[in-house]
Short mmCIF file of C-alpha atoms in Angstrom, two decimals:
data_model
loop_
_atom_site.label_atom_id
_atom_site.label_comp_id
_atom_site.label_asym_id
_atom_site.label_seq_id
_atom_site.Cartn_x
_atom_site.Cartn_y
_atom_site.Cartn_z
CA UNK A 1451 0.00 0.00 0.00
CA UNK A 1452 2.98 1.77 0.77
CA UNK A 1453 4.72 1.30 -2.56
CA UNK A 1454 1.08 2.14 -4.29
CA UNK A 1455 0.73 5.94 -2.08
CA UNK A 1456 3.99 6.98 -3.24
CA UNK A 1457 3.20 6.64 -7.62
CA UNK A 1458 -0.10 7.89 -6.45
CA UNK A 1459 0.00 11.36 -8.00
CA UNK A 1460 -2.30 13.58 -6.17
CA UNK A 1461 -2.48 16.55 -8.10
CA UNK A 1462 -4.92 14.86 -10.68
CA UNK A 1463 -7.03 13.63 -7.44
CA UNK A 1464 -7.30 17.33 -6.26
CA UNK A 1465 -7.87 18.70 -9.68
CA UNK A 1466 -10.64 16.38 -10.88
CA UNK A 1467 -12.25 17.22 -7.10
CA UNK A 1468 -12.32 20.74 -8.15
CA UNK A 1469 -13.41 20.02 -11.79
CA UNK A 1470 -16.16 18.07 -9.98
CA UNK A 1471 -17.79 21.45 -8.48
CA UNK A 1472 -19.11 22.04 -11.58
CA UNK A 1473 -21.72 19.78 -11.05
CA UNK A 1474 -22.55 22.15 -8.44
CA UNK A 1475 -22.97 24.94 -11.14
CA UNK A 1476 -24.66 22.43 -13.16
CA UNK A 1477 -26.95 21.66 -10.86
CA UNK A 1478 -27.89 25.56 -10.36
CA UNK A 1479 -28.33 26.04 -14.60
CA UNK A 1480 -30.84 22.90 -14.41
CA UNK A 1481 -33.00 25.25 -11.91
CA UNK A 1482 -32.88 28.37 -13.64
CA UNK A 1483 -34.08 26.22 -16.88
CA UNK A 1484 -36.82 24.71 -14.91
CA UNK A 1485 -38.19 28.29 -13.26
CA UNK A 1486 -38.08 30.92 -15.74
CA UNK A 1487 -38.18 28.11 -18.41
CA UNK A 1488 -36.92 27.69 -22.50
CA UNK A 1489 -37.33 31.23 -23.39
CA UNK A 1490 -36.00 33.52 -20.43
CA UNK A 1491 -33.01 30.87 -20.13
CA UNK A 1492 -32.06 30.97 -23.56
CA UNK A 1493 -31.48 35.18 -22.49
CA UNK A 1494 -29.71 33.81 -19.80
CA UNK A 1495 -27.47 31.73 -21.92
CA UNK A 1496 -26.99 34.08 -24.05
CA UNK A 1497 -25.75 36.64 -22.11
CA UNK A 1498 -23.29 34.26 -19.90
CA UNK A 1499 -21.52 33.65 -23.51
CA UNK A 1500 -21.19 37.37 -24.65
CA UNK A 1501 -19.82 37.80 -20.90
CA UNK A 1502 -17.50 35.29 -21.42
CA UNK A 1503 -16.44 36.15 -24.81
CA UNK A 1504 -15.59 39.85 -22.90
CA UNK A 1505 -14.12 38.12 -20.26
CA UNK A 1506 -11.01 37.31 -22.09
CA UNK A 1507 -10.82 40.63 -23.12
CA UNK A 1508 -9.89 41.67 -19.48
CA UNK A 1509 -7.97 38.69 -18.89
CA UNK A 1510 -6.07 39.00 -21.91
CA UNK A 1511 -4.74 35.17 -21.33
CA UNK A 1512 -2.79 36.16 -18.21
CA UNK A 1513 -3.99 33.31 -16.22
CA UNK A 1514 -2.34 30.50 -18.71
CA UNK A 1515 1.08 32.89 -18.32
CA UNK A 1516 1.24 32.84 -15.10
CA UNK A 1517 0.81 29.51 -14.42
CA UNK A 1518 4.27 28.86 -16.77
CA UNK A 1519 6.16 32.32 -15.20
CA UNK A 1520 5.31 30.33 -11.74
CA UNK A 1521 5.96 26.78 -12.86
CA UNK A 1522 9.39 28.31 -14.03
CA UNK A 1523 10.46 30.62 -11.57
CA UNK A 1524 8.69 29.54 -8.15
CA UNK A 1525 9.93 32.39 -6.48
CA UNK A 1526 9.80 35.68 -9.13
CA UNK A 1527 6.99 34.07 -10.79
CA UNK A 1528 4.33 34.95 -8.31
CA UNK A 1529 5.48 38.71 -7.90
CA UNK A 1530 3.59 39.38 -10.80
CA UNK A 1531 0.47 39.06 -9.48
CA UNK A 1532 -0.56 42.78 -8.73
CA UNK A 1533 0.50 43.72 -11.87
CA UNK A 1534 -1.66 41.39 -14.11
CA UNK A 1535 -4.58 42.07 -11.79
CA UNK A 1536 -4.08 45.76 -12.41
CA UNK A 1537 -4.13 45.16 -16.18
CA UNK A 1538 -7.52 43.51 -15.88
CA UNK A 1539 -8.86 46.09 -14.04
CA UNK A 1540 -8.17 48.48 -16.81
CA UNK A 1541 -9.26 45.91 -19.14
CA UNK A 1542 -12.52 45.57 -17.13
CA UNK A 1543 -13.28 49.48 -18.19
CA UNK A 1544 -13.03 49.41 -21.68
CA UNK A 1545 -15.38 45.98 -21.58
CA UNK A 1546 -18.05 48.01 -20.00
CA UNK A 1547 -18.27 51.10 -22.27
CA UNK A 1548 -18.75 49.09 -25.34
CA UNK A 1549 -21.47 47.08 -23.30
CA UNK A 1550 -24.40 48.99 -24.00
CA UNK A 1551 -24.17 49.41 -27.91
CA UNK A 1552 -22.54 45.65 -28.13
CA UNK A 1553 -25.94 44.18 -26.47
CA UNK A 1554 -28.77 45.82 -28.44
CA UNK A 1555 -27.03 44.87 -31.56
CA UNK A 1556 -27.66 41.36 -30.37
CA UNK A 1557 -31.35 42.02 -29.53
CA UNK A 1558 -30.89 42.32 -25.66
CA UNK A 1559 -33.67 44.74 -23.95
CA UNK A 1560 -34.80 46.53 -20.93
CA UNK A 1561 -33.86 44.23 -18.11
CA UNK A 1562 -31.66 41.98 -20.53
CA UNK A 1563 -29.27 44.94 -21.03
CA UNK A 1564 -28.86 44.99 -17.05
CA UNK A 1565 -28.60 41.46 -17.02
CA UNK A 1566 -25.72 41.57 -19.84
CA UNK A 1567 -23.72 43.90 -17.48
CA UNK A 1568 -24.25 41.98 -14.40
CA UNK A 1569 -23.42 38.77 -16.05
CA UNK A 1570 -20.52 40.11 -17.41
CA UNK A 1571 -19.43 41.68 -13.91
CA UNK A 1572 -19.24 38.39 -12.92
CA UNK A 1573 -17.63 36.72 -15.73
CA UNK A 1574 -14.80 39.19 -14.86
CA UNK A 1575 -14.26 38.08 -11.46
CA UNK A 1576 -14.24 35.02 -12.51
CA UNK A 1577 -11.64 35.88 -14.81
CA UNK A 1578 -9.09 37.26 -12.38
CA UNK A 1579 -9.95 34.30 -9.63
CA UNK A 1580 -8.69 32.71 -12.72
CA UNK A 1581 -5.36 34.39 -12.32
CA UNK A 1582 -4.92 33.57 -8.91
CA UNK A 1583 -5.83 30.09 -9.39
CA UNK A 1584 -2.80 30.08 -12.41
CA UNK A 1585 -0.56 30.86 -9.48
CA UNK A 1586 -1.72 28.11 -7.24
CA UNK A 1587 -1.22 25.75 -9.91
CA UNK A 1588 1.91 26.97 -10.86
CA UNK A 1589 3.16 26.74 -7.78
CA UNK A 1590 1.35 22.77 -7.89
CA UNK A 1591 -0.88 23.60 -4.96
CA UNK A 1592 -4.01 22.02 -6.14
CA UNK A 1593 -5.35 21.14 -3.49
CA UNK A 1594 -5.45 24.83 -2.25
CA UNK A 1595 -7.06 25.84 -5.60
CA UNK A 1596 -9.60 23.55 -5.17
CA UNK A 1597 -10.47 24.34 -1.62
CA UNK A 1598 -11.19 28.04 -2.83
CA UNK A 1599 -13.17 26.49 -5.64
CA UNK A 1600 -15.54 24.30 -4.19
CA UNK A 1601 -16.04 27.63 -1.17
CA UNK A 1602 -16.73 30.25 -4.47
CA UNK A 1603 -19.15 27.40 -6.43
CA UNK A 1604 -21.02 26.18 -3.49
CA UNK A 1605 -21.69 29.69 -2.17
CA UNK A 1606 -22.61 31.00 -5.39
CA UNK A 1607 -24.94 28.35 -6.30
CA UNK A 1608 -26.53 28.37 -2.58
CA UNK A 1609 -27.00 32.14 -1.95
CA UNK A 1610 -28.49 32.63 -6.00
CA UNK A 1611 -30.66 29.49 -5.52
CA UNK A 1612 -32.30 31.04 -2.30
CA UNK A 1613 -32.89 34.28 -4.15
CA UNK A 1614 -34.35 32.35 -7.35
CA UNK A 1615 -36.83 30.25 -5.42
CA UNK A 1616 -38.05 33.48 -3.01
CA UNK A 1617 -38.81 35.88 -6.13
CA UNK A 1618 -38.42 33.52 -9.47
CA UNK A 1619 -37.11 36.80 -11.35
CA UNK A 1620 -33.70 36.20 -13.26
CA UNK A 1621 -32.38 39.79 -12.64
CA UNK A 1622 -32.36 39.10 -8.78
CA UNK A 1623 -30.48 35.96 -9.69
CA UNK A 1624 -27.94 38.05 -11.75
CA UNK A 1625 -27.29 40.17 -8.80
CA UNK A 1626 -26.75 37.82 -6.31
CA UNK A 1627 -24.15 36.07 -9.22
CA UNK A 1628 -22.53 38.94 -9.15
CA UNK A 1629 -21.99 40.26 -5.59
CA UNK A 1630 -21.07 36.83 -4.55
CA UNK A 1631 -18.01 36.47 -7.03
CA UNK A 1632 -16.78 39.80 -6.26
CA UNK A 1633 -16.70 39.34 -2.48
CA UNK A 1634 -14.95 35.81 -3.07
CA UNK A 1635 -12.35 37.12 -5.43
CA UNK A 1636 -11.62 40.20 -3.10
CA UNK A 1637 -11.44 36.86 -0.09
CA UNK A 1638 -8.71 35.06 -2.34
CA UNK A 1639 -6.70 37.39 -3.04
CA UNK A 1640 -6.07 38.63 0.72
CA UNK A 1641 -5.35 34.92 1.19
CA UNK A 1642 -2.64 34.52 -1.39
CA UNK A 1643 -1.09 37.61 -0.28
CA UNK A 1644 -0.75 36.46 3.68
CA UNK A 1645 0.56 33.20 2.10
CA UNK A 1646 3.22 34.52 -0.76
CA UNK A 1647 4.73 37.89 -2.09
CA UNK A 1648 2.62 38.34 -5.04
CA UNK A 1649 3.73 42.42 -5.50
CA UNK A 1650 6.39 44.05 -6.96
CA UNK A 1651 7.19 47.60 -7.75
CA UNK A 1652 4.82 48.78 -10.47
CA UNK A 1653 6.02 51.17 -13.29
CA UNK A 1654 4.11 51.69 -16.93
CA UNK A 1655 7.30 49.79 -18.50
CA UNK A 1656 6.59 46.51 -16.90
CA UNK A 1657 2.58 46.58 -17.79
CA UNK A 1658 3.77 47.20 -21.14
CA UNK A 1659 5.88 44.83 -21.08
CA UNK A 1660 3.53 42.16 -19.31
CA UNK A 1661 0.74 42.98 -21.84
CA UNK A 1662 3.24 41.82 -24.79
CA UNK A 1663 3.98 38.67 -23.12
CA UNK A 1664 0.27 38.04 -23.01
CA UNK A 1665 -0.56 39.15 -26.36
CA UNK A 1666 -0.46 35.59 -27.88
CA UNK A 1667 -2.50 34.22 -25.13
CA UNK A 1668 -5.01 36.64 -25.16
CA UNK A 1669 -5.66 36.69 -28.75
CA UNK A 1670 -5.31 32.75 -28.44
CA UNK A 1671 -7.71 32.67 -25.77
CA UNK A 1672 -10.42 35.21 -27.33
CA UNK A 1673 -10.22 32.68 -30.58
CA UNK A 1674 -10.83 30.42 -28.68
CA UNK A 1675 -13.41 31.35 -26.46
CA UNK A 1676 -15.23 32.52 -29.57
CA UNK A 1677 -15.27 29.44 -31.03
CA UNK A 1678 -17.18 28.38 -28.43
CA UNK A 1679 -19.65 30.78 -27.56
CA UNK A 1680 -20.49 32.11 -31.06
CA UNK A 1681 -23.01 29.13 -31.46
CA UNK A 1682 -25.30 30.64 -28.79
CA UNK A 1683 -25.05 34.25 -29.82
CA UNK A 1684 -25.62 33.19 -33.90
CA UNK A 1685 -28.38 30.97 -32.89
CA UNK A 1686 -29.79 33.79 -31.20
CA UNK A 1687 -29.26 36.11 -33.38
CA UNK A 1688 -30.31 33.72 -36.80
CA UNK A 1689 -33.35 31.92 -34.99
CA UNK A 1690 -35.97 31.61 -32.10
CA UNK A 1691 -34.63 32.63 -28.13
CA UNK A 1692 -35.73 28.89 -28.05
CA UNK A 1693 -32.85 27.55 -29.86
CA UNK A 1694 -30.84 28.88 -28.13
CA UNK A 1695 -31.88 27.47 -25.29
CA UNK A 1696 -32.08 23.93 -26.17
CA UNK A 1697 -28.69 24.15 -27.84
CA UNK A 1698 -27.36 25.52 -24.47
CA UNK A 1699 -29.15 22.80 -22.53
CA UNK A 1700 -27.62 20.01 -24.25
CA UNK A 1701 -23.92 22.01 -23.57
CA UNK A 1702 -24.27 22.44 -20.24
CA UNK A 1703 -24.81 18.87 -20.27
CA UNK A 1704 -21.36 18.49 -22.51
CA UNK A 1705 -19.65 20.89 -19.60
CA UNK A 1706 -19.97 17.89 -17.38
CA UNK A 1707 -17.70 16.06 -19.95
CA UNK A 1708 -15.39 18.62 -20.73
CA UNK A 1709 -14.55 18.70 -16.68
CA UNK A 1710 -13.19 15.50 -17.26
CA UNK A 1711 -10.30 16.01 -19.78
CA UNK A 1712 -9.47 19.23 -18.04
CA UNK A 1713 -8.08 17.25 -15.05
CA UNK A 1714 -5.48 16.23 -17.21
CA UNK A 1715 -5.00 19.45 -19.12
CA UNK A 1716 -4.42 21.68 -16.09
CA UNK A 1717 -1.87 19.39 -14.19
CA UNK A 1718 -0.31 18.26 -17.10
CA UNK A 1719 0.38 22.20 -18.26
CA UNK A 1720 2.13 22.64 -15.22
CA UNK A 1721 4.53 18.88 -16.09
CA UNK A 1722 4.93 20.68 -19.54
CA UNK A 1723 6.10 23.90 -18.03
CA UNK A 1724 8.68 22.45 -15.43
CA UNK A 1725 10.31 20.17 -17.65
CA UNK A 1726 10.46 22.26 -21.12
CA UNK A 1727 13.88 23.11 -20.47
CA UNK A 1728 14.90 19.56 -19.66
CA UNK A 1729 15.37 16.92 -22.73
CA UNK A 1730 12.93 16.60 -25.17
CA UNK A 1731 12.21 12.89 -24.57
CA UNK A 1732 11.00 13.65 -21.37
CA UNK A 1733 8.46 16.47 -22.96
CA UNK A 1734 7.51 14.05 -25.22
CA UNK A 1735 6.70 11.26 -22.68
CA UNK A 1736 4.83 13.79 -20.71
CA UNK A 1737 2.52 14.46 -23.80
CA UNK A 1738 1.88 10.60 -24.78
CA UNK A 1739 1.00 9.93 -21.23
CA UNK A 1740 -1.83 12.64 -21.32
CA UNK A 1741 -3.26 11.60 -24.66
CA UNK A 1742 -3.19 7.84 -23.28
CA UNK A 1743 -4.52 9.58 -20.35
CA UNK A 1744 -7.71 10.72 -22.35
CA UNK A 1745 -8.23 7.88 -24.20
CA UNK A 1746 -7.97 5.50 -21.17
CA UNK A 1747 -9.58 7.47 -18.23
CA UNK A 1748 -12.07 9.72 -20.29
CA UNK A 1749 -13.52 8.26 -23.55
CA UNK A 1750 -15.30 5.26 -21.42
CA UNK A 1751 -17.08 7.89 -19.60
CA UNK A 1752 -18.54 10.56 -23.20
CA UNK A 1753 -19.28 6.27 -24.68
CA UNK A 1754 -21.05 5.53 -21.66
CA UNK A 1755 -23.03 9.54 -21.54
CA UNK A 1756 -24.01 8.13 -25.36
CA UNK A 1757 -26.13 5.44 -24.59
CA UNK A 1758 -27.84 7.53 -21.89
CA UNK A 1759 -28.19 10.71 -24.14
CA UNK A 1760 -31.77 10.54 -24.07
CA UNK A 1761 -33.01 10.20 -20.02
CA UNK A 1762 -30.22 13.08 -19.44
CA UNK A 1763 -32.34 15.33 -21.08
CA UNK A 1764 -35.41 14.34 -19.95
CA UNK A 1765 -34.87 13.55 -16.57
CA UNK A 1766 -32.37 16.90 -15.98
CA UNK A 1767 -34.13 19.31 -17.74
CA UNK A 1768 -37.71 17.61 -18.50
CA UNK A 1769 -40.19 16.75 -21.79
CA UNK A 1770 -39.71 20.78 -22.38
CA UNK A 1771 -36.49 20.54 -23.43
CA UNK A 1772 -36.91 17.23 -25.43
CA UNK A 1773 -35.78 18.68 -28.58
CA UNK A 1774 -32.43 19.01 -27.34
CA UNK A 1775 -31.64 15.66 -27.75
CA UNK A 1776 -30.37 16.22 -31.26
CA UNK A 1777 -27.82 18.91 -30.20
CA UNK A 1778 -26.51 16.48 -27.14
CA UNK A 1779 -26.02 13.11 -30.25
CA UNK A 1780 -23.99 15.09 -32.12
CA UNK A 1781 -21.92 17.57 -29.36
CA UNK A 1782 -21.38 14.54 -26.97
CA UNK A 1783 -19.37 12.31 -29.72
CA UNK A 1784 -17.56 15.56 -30.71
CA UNK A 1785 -15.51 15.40 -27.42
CA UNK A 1786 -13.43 12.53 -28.40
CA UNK A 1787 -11.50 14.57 -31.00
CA UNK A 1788 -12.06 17.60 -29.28
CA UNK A 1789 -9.89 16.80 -25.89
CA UNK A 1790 -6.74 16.48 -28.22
CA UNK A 1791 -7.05 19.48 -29.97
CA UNK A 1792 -7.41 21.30 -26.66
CA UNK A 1793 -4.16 18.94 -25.05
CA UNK A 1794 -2.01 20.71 -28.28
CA UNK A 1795 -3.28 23.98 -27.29
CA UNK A 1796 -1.77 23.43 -23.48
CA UNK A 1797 1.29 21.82 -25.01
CA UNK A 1798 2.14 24.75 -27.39
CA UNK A 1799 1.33 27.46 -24.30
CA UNK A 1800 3.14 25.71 -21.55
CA UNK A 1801 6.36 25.22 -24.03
CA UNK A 1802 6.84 28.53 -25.61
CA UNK A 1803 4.96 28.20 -28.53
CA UNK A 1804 2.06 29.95 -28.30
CA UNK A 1805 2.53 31.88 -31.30
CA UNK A 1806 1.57 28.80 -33.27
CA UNK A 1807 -2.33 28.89 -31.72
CA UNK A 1808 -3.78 32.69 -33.03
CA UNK A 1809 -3.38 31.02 -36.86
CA UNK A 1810 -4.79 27.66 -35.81
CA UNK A 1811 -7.63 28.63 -34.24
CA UNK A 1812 -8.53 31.62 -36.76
CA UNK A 1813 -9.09 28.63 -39.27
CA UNK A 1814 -11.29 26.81 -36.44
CA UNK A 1815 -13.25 30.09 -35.87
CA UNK A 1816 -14.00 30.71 -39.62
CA UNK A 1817 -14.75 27.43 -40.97
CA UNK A 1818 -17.47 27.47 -37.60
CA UNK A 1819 -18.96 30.59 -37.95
CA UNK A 1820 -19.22 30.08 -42.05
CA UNK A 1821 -20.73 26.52 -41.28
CA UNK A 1822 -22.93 28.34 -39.22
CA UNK A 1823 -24.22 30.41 -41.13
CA UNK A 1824 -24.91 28.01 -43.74
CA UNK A 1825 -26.78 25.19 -41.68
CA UNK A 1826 -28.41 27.17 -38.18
CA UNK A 1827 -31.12 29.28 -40.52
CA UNK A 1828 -32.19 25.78 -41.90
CA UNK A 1829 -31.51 23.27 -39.08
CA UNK A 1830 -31.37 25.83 -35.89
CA UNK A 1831 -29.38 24.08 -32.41
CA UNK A 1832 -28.72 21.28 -34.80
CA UNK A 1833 -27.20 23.18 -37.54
CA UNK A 1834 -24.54 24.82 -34.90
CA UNK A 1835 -24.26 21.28 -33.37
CA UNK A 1836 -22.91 20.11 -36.88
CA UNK A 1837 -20.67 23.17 -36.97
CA UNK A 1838 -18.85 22.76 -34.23
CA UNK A 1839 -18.25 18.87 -34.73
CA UNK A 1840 -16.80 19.88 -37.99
CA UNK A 1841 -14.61 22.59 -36.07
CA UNK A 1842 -13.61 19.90 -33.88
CA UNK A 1843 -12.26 18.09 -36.00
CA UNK A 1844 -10.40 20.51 -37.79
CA UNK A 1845 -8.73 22.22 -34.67
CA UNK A 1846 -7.63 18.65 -33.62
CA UNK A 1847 -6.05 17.21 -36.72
CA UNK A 1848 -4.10 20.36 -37.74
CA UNK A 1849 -2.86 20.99 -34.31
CA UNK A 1850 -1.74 17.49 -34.76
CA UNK A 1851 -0.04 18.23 -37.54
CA UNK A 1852 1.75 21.22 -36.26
CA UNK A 1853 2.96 19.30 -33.60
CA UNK A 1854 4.35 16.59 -36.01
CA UNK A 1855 6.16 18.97 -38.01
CA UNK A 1856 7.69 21.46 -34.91
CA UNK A 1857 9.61 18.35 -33.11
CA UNK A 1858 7.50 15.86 -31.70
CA UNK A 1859 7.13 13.48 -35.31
CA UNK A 1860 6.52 10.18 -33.58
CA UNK A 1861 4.21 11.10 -30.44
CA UNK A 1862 2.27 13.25 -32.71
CA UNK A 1863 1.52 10.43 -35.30
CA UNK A 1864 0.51 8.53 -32.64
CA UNK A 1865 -1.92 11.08 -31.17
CA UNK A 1866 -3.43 12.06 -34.55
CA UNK A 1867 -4.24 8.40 -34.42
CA UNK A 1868 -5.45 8.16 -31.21
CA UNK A 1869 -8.12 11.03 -31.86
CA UNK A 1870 -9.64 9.22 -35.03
CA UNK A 1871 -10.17 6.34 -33.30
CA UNK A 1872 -11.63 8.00 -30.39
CA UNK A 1873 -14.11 9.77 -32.08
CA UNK A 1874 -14.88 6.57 -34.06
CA UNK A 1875 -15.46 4.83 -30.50
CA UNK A 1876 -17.56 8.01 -29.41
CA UNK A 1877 -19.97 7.96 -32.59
CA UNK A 1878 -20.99 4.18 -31.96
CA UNK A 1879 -24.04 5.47 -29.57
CA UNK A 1880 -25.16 8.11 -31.96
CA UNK A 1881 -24.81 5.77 -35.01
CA UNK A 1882 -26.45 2.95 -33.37
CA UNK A 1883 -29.82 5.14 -32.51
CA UNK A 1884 -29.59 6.70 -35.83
CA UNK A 1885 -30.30 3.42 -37.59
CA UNK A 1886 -26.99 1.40 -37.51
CA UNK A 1887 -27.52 -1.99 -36.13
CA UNK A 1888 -26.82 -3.22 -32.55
CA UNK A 1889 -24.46 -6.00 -33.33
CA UNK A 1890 -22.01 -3.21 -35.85
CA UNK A 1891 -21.92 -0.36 -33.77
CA UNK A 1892 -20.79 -2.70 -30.83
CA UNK A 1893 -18.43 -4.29 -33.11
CA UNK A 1894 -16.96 -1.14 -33.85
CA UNK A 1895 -16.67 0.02 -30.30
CA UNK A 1896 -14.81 -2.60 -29.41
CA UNK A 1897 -12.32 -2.73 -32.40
CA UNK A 1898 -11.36 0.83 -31.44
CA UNK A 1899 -11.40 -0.43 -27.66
CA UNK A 1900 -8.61 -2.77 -28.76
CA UNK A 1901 -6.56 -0.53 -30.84
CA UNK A 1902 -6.60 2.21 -28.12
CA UNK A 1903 -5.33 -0.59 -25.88
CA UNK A 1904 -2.20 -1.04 -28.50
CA UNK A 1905 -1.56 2.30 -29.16
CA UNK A 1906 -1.32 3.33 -25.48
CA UNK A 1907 1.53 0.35 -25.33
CA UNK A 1908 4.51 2.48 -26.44
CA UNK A 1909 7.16 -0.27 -26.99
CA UNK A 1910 4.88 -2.31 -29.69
CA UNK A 1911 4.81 1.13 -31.91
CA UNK A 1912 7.72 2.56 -31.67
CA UNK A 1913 9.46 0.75 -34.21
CA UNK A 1914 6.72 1.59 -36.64
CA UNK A 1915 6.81 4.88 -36.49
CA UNK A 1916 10.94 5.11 -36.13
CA UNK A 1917 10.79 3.11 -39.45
CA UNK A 1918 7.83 6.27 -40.96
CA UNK A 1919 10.37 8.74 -39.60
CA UNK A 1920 13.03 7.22 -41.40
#
């Protein structure tokens, strides 16, 4: 037991506990659907994406450099704290004059204007929690980041829940959001400062020069969060508020999903970080043991949410929101490409190389928002469903290819490998209650089952892929 505890590596432990408090959050979206119902919660929605599309416009993607400066330099790392909490305050200003103007242009009115700025209040505390939480994990103290986590999530969801029950009017839900995350962020950050010296002196130079060093990771992470959020804002825009709602429904149930993979993501950015100036087998090794890491630990668990698409729905959200089925068949199987494209977009940030990301995910963004445009007038939550399958798969298999071509040839053959056959593996559920038969789709599953069981054995593929490099 002994020998066991000490391979046991805890920071995945700590971080999927505080990837599991999104259930919590979760849990609190199901309730607002169920109160103010498909319409009001599709405003909802759709203001929680436009605040955080803004949000990385005040963060500016200083939580991801953090984390590295800290991973790198445990002791000057930290110091810069202050300073990239000051440049999201100024951020923060900007954000909120172009508020007003940015929201009726996307049809938001009366109390949905308020609601915009309140929601977007909040996504900016959020954001610069964010940035403290970068320094916990650079510093590999997850279990302190998730302490703080679970204590922001579970007051959040119990002080708004009491507020939404006593006068079932969003706005006073919004508010509460709000206040909450603003008094927990001010909390955290007198706590990291009694703990660590997370100030320096401050001078216009080094904000300059701190806002260059995020400039790749901000525009990375707008791109990215774009890609993810203009689904909600085009369905609203290009349909019914409905749409937007169901297609929102079936992502929140996708979030759950997405918490999974990120376990690995966030610990294994911080392995990428401390060891990118050691040799490049070692990097290398890191990366494979992630992907195997998703394919082992996470794909069982988006095949098994497959086959039990259809009572999510209608036992989380009820027969109201049965039309959101189609959305969750397609977005669920999308995840099994999707969590590699997102492991290259840690790799390439925690090693230097985030310049290669702004180009990559400009093509993602384009080919999603064209594909958008083309199917959601005719096929509505479906229709951006589709689209961002099709963006999925794109971001992953370039980034792939990136990374094959920069250094790492044989791991990122067999990753690009991996992906295909996890999304093969994730499809069977869809495909088999779209028609396919029983006894092929299970075939199938377990043909990728059994490759994914080779590929994650380095030693039988290594020679194979030597011999391709060759």
């Amino acid at each position: 037991m002994n020998n066991l505890l000490s391979k046991l590596d805890f920071s995945y432990i700590y971080t999927f506990l505080s990837q599991a408090t999104l259930g919590i959050n979760f849990l609190f979206y199901i309730l607002i659907a169920r109160v103010v119902g498909p319409e009001q919660y599709g405003v909802f929605s759709s203001a929680v994406s436009l605040g955080g599309i803004l949000a990385f416009f005040t963060q500016f993607g200083l939580s991801s450099l953090i984390t590295r400066e800290v991973a790198n330099d445990p002791i000057n790392g930290p110091k810069q704290t202050y300073i990239y909490l000051i440049i999201e305050g100024i951020n923060t200003l900007f954000v909120l004059v172009i508020l007003i103007p940015l929201a009726k242009i996307l049809g938001f009115e009366g109390n949905g204007i308020v609601i915009c700025y309140l929601l977007v209040l909040s996504e900016v505390c959020r954001g610069a929690k964010q940035t403290i939480r970068g320094v916990f994990r650079g510093l590999s103290k997850f279990r302190t980041e998730t302490i703080t986590l679970a204590l922001e999530r579970v007051l959040v969801v119990v002080l708004s829940s009491i507020i939404l029950f006593s006068f079932r009017e969003l706005i006073w839900v919004v508010w509460a959001l709000a206040i909450v995350r603003l008094l927990d962020l001010i909390g955290v950050v007198i706590y990291l400062n009694r703990q660590i010296y997370i100030s320096t002196k401050i001078s216009f130079q080094k904000l300059l020069n701190s806002l260059k060093r995020a400039y790749p990771f901000a525009l990375s992470g707008f791109l990215w969060i774009l890609y993810y959020q203009i689904d909600i804002l085009m369905l609203k825009g290009l349909t019914v508020p409905e749409q937007a709602g169901y297609y929102s429904a079936a992502y929140r149930i996708i979030e759950i999903f997405i918490a999974l993979p990120q376990v690995i993501f966030l610990v294994s950015f911080t392995k990428f970080a401390q060891c990118v100036n050691q040799a490049s087998q070692q990097l290398s090794n890191e990366l494979f043991k992630s992907g195997s890491l998703l394919a082992i630990f996470v794909l069982p668990f988006i095949v098994a949410a497959g086959f039990l698409q259809v009572p999510f729905i209608e036992f989380i959200y009820g027969e109201e929101f049965t039309t959101a089925i189609a959305s969750l068949s397609i977005l669920l199987p999308s995840l099994g490409i999707k969590m590699f494209g997102t492991l290259m977009q840690y790799f390439f940030e925690a090693t230097g190389r985030e310049k290669i990301l702004p180009p990559l995910l400009m093509l993602t963004v384009v080919i999603n928002i064209l594909v958008n445009a083309v199917l959601i007038p005719q096929w509505g939550a479906v229709g951006a469903s589709i689209a961002t399958m099709l963006s999925e798969i794109t971001l992953a298999i370039v980034g792939l290819s990136v990374l094959i071509r920069v250094d790492c040839f044989e791991t990122g053959l067999k990753l690009r490998f991996m992906s295909v056959v996890c999304l093969l593996a994730a499809l069977c559920p869809t495909l088999i209650f779209n028609g396919v038969s029983l006894f092929l789709g299970i075939s199938i599953l377990l043909c990728c089952t059994i490759v994914l069981l080779i590929l994650t054995k380095t030693d039988l593929l290594d020679k194979f892929f030597r011999d391709r490099h060759a």
